[in-house]
mmCIF file of C-alpha atoms in Angstrom:
data_model
loop_
_atom_site.group_PDB
_atom_site.id
_atom_site.type_symbol
_atom_site.label_atom_id
_atom_site.label_comp_id
_atom_site.label_asym_id
_atom_site.label_seq_id
_atom_site.Cartn_x
_atom_site.Cartn_y
_atom_site.Cartn_z
ATOM 1 C CA TRP Z 30 85.068 -31.241 25.901
ATOM 2 C CA GLN Z 31 82.638 -32.684 28.439
ATOM 3 C CA PRO Z 32 83.382 -36.206 29.689
ATOM 4 C CA HIS Z 33 79.776 -36.886 30.734
ATOM 5 C CA THR Z 34 76.869 -35.286 28.980
ATOM 6 C CA GLY Z 35 74.044 -36.562 31.165
ATOM 7 C CA SER Z 36 71.148 -35.111 29.235
ATOM 8 C CA HIS Z 37 71.938 -33.759 25.815
ATOM 9 C CA LEU Z 38 69.708 -30.782 26.615
ATOM 10 C CA ALA Z 39 71.952 -29.931 29.558
ATOM 11 C CA MET Z 40 74.789 -29.492 27.060
ATOM 12 C CA TYR Z 41 73.070 -26.340 25.778
ATOM 13 C CA ASN Z 42 74.156 -24.717 29.057
ATOM 14 C CA CYS Z 43 77.700 -24.797 27.611
ATOM 15 C CA VAL Z 44 76.672 -23.001 24.399
ATOM 16 C CA ASP Z 45 76.537 -19.224 24.001
ATOM 17 C CA VAL Z 46 75.176 -18.966 20.459
ATOM 18 C CA ALA Z 47 73.978 -21.728 18.131
ATOM 19 C CA LEU Z 48 74.796 -21.487 14.444
ATOM 20 C CA ASP Z 49 72.099 -22.912 12.207
ATOM 21 C CA THR Z 50 73.439 -25.319 9.616
ATOM 22 C CA ALA Z 51 73.465 -24.892 5.857
ATOM 23 C CA PRO Z 52 72.366 -25.879 3.305
ATOM 24 C CA TYR Z 53 69.908 -27.931 5.384
ATOM 25 C CA ALA Z 54 68.765 -26.004 8.431
ATOM 26 C CA GLY Z 55 68.224 -27.515 11.831
ATOM 27 C CA THR Z 56 64.683 -28.103 12.999
ATOM 28 C CA THR Z 57 64.681 -30.137 16.193
ATOM 29 C CA THR Z 58 68.097 -28.849 17.224
ATOM 30 C CA THR Z 59 67.016 -25.267 16.572
ATOM 31 C CA CYS Z 60 63.894 -25.741 18.701
ATOM 32 C CA GLU Z 61 65.914 -27.405 21.448
ATOM 33 C CA ALA Z 62 68.475 -24.614 21.472
ATOM 34 C CA LEU Z 63 65.802 -21.928 21.658
ATOM 35 C CA PHE Z 64 63.915 -23.818 24.364
ATOM 36 C CA MET Z 65 67.135 -24.114 26.366
ATOM 37 C CA GLY Z 66 67.733 -20.368 26.060
ATOM 38 C CA VAL Z 67 70.383 -20.427 23.355
ATOM 39 C CA PRO Z 68 69.925 -17.883 20.560
ATOM 40 C CA VAL Z 69 70.248 -19.329 17.056
ATOM 41 C CA VAL Z 70 71.640 -17.369 14.127
ATOM 42 C CA THR Z 71 70.416 -18.554 10.736
ATOM 43 C CA LEU Z 72 71.036 -17.721 7.094
ATOM 44 C CA ARG Z 73 68.074 -17.066 4.788
ATOM 45 C CA LYS Z 74 68.219 -18.776 1.377
ATOM 46 C CA PRO Z 75 65.245 -17.710 -0.773
ATOM 47 C CA GLY Z 76 63.290 -20.438 -2.493
ATOM 48 C CA ILE Z 77 64.659 -23.406 -0.543
ATOM 49 C CA HIS Z 78 62.317 -24.568 2.216
ATOM 50 C CA ALA Z 79 64.769 -26.996 3.840
ATOM 51 C CA HIS Z 80 67.229 -24.155 4.275
ATOM 52 C CA ASN Z 81 64.689 -21.733 5.747
ATOM 53 C CA VAL Z 82 63.217 -23.706 8.640
ATOM 54 C CA GLY Z 83 65.282 -21.637 11.060
ATOM 55 C CA VAL Z 84 63.890 -18.480 9.477
ATOM 56 C CA THR Z 85 60.343 -19.689 10.125
ATOM 57 C CA LEU Z 86 61.109 -20.665 13.715
ATOM 58 C CA LEU Z 87 62.838 -17.375 14.519
ATOM 59 C CA ARG Z 88 60.048 -15.384 12.875
ATOM 60 C CA ALA Z 89 57.518 -17.188 15.102
ATOM 61 C CA LEU Z 90 59.486 -15.903 18.111
ATOM 62 C CA ASN Z 91 59.854 -12.367 16.743
ATOM 63 C CA LEU Z 92 63.615 -12.848 16.496
ATOM 64 C CA GLU Z 93 64.104 -11.781 12.899
ATOM 65 C CA GLU Z 94 67.229 -9.875 13.913
ATOM 66 C CA LEU Z 95 68.879 -13.329 14.105
ATOM 67 C CA VAL Z 96 68.006 -14.053 10.458
ATOM 68 C CA CYS Z 97 70.853 -13.095 8.135
ATOM 69 C CA ASN Z 98 70.804 -12.517 4.387
ATOM 70 C CA SER Z 99 74.470 -13.132 3.621
ATOM 71 C CA GLU Z 100 77.324 -15.215 4.957
ATOM 72 C CA GLU Z 101 79.098 -12.035 6.036
ATOM 73 C CA GLU Z 102 76.060 -10.894 8.028
ATOM 74 C CA TYR Z 103 75.745 -14.400 9.522
ATOM 75 C CA VAL Z 104 79.324 -14.298 10.878
ATOM 76 C CA SER Z 105 78.962 -10.691 12.001
ATOM 77 C CA GLN Z 106 75.673 -11.299 13.854
ATOM 78 C CA ALA Z 107 76.923 -14.426 15.638
ATOM 79 C CA THR Z 108 80.146 -12.649 16.633
ATOM 80 C CA ALA Z 109 78.306 -9.556 17.856
ATOM 81 C CA ILE Z 110 75.988 -11.590 20.091
ATOM 82 C CA ALA Z 111 78.863 -13.639 21.537
ATOM 83 C CA ARG Z 112 80.923 -10.499 22.261
ATOM 84 C CA HIS Z 113 78.178 -8.746 24.245
ATOM 85 C CA PRO Z 114 77.533 -10.809 27.371
ATOM 86 C CA THR Z 115 74.895 -8.422 28.734
ATOM 87 C CA LYS Z 116 72.840 -8.552 25.524
ATOM 88 C CA LEU Z 117 73.370 -12.312 25.320
ATOM 89 C CA ALA Z 118 72.222 -12.832 28.918
ATOM 90 C CA ALA Z 119 69.081 -10.750 28.332
ATOM 91 C CA LEU Z 120 68.272 -12.665 25.169
ATOM 92 C CA ARG Z 121 68.883 -16.034 26.826
ATOM 93 C CA ALA Z 122 66.816 -15.165 29.909
ATOM 94 C CA GLY Z 123 63.566 -14.783 28.005
ATOM 95 C CA LEU Z 124 63.912 -17.365 25.234
ATOM 96 C CA ARG Z 125 62.137 -20.306 26.880
ATOM 97 C CA THR Z 126 59.170 -18.166 27.917
ATOM 98 C CA ARG Z 127 59.068 -16.562 24.498
ATOM 99 C CA MET Z 128 59.013 -19.998 22.888
ATOM 100 C CA THR Z 129 56.391 -21.554 25.166
ATOM 101 C CA ARG Z 130 54.086 -18.583 24.594
ATOM 102 C CA SER Z 131 54.572 -18.626 20.824
ATOM 103 C CA VAL Z 132 52.567 -20.274 18.090
ATOM 104 C CA LEU Z 133 55.211 -23.027 18.049
ATOM 105 C CA CYS Z 134 53.959 -24.412 21.365
ATOM 106 C CA ASP Z 135 50.257 -23.646 20.947
ATOM 107 C CA GLY Z 136 48.897 -27.197 20.869
ATOM 108 C CA PRO Z 137 45.188 -26.251 21.029
ATOM 109 C CA ARG Z 138 45.585 -23.907 18.055
ATOM 110 C CA HIS Z 139 47.330 -26.613 16.014
ATOM 111 C CA ALA Z 140 44.681 -29.208 17.000
ATOM 112 C CA THR Z 141 41.867 -26.859 15.969
ATOM 113 C CA ALA Z 142 43.570 -26.167 12.631
ATOM 114 C CA LEU Z 143 44.070 -29.906 12.026
ATOM 115 C CA GLU Z 144 40.428 -30.635 12.893
ATOM 116 C CA GLN Z 145 39.364 -27.995 10.383
ATOM 117 C CA LEU Z 146 41.566 -29.564 7.696
ATOM 118 C CA PHE Z 147 39.943 -32.951 8.356
ATOM 119 C CA LEU Z 148 36.454 -31.413 8.196
ATOM 120 C CA ASP Z 149 37.304 -29.608 4.959
ATOM 121 C CA ALA Z 150 38.666 -32.836 3.442
ATOM 122 C CA ALA Z 151 35.551 -34.792 4.469
ATOM 123 C CA THR Z 152 33.278 -32.073 3.087
ATOM 124 C CA SER Z 153 35.191 -31.959 -0.212
ATOM 125 C CA THR Z 154 35.063 -35.749 -0.513
ATOM 126 C CA ARG Z 155 31.328 -35.825 0.224
ATOM 127 C CA GLU Z 156 30.672 -33.052 -2.310
ATOM 128 C CA ALA Z 157 32.739 -34.889 -4.939
ATOM 129 C CA LEU Z 158 30.834 -38.136 -4.317
ATOM 130 C CA LEU Z 159 27.482 -36.361 -4.497
ATOM 131 C CA SER Z 160 28.520 -34.606 -7.689
ATOM 132 C CA LYS Z 161 29.585 -37.927 -9.203
ATOM 133 C CA LYS Z 162 26.273 -39.493 -8.145
ATOM 134 C CA LYS Z 163 24.349 -36.668 -9.805
ATOM 135 C CA THR Z 164 26.426 -37.035 -12.989
ATOM 136 C CA ASN Z 165 25.873 -40.811 -13.016
ATOM 137 C CA LEU Z 166 22.116 -40.436 -12.480
ATOM 138 C CA GLU Z 167 21.864 -37.897 -15.286
ATOM 139 C CA ALA Z 168 23.867 -40.146 -17.599
ATOM 140 C CA SER Z 169 21.648 -43.109 -16.688
ATOM 141 C CA ARG Z 170 18.469 -41.113 -17.381
ATOM 142 C CA THR Z 171 19.881 -39.890 -20.693
ATOM 143 C CA ALA Z 172 20.801 -43.436 -21.719
ATOM 144 C CA LYS Z 173 17.331 -44.734 -20.800
ATOM 145 C CA SER Z 174 15.583 -41.949 -22.702
ATOM 146 C CA GLN Z 175 17.678 -42.671 -25.806
ATOM 147 C CA LYS Z 176 16.686 -46.363 -25.961
ATOM 148 C CA LEU Z 177 14.346 -47.160 -28.819
ATOM 149 C CA PRO Z 178 10.881 -48.221 -27.618
ATOM 150 C CA GLY Z 179 10.668 -50.835 -30.394
ATOM 151 C CA ALA Z 180 13.819 -52.596 -29.235
ATOM 152 C CA ILE Z 181 12.479 -52.890 -25.707
ATOM 153 C CA ALA Z 182 9.110 -54.154 -26.930
ATOM 154 C CA SER Z 183 10.789 -56.606 -29.279
ATOM 155 C CA GLY Z 184 12.874 -58.084 -26.453
ATOM 156 C CA ASP Z 185 9.778 -58.317 -24.257
ATOM 157 C CA LYS Z 186 7.767 -60.228 -26.918
ATOM 158 C CA ALA Z 187 10.496 -62.777 -27.295
ATOM 159 C CA GLY Z 188 10.794 -63.219 -23.580
ATOM 160 C CA GLY Z 189 13.824 -60.903 -23.419
ATOM 161 C CA ASP Z 190 17.400 -61.939 -23.939
ATOM 162 C CA SER Z 191 19.546 -63.498 -21.251
ATOM 163 C CA SER Z 192 21.473 -60.281 -20.620
ATOM 164 C CA ASP Z 193 18.240 -58.515 -19.638
ATOM 165 C CA LYS Z 194 17.413 -61.364 -17.258
ATOM 166 C CA ASN Z 195 20.946 -61.275 -15.813
ATOM 167 C CA SER Z 196 20.694 -57.516 -15.313
ATOM 168 C CA ALA Z 197 17.356 -57.905 -13.558
ATOM 169 C CA ALA Z 198 18.747 -60.693 -11.367
ATOM 170 C CA ALA Z 199 21.806 -58.632 -10.499
ATOM 171 C CA ALA Z 200 19.604 -55.674 -9.586
ATOM 172 C CA ALA Z 201 17.402 -57.913 -7.470
ATOM 173 C CA GLY Z 202 20.475 -59.412 -5.781
ATOM 174 C CA SER Z 203 21.745 -55.975 -4.816
ATOM 175 C CA GLY Z 204 18.412 -55.006 -3.360
ATOM 176 C CA GLY Z 205 17.470 -53.324 -6.615
ATOM 177 C CA ALA Z 206 20.032 -50.582 -6.123
ATOM 178 C CA SER Z 207 21.756 -49.253 -9.198
ATOM 179 C CA PRO Z 208 25.479 -48.469 -9.034
ATOM 180 C CA ALA Z 209 24.617 -44.768 -8.783
ATOM 181 C CA GLU Z 210 22.243 -45.467 -5.880
ATOM 182 C CA SER Z 211 24.902 -47.557 -4.143
ATOM 183 C CA LEU Z 212 27.321 -44.641 -4.537
ATOM 184 C CA SER Z 213 24.676 -42.353 -3.061
ATOM 185 C CA SER Z 214 24.340 -44.607 -0.031
ATOM 186 C CA SER Z 215 28.109 -44.516 0.434
ATOM 187 C CA ALA Z 216 28.129 -40.725 0.195
ATOM 188 C CA GLU Z 217 25.301 -40.448 2.739
ATOM 189 C CA MET Z 218 27.282 -42.524 5.216
ATOM 190 C CA LEU Z 219 29.969 -39.827 5.195
#
């Protein structure tokens, strides 16, 4: 028992080996332990992501020997590390450096990957909008070509019905842009 903890990270100096929790593995605590030079032993549980975070973290540090496949192996591995102070000291000495040089702490790599995801999402959205515009234009052309010429002429002779006038006014009010053309403008802004 420590009466004053100061920084919680300083408490890792009192820990020889950290035991990853189950069924929900540590994430922040596992990273903190590793960063503070404390090896973490974890138990693999196939098919359950929340249980395998420690597996992923240890794999990123090339510490798969700390990943156990059974409860018996978990206890055995933790005990073996704790009982060999020389091996423990060697493992502890290089953990922070190993972590800071790993993919886990590679901010530029993560930023580049995130930028690429954003670019891919924007490209996919733009392509979907353009595809929809093309489909709408084709549907509009098909609808116009299927109108009977006599019906148009008949409406024109009678001065057209009010819906035709309203449609023309609406088109004029929107700058003459059809809904498909408006969609195209939106897609081009992307």
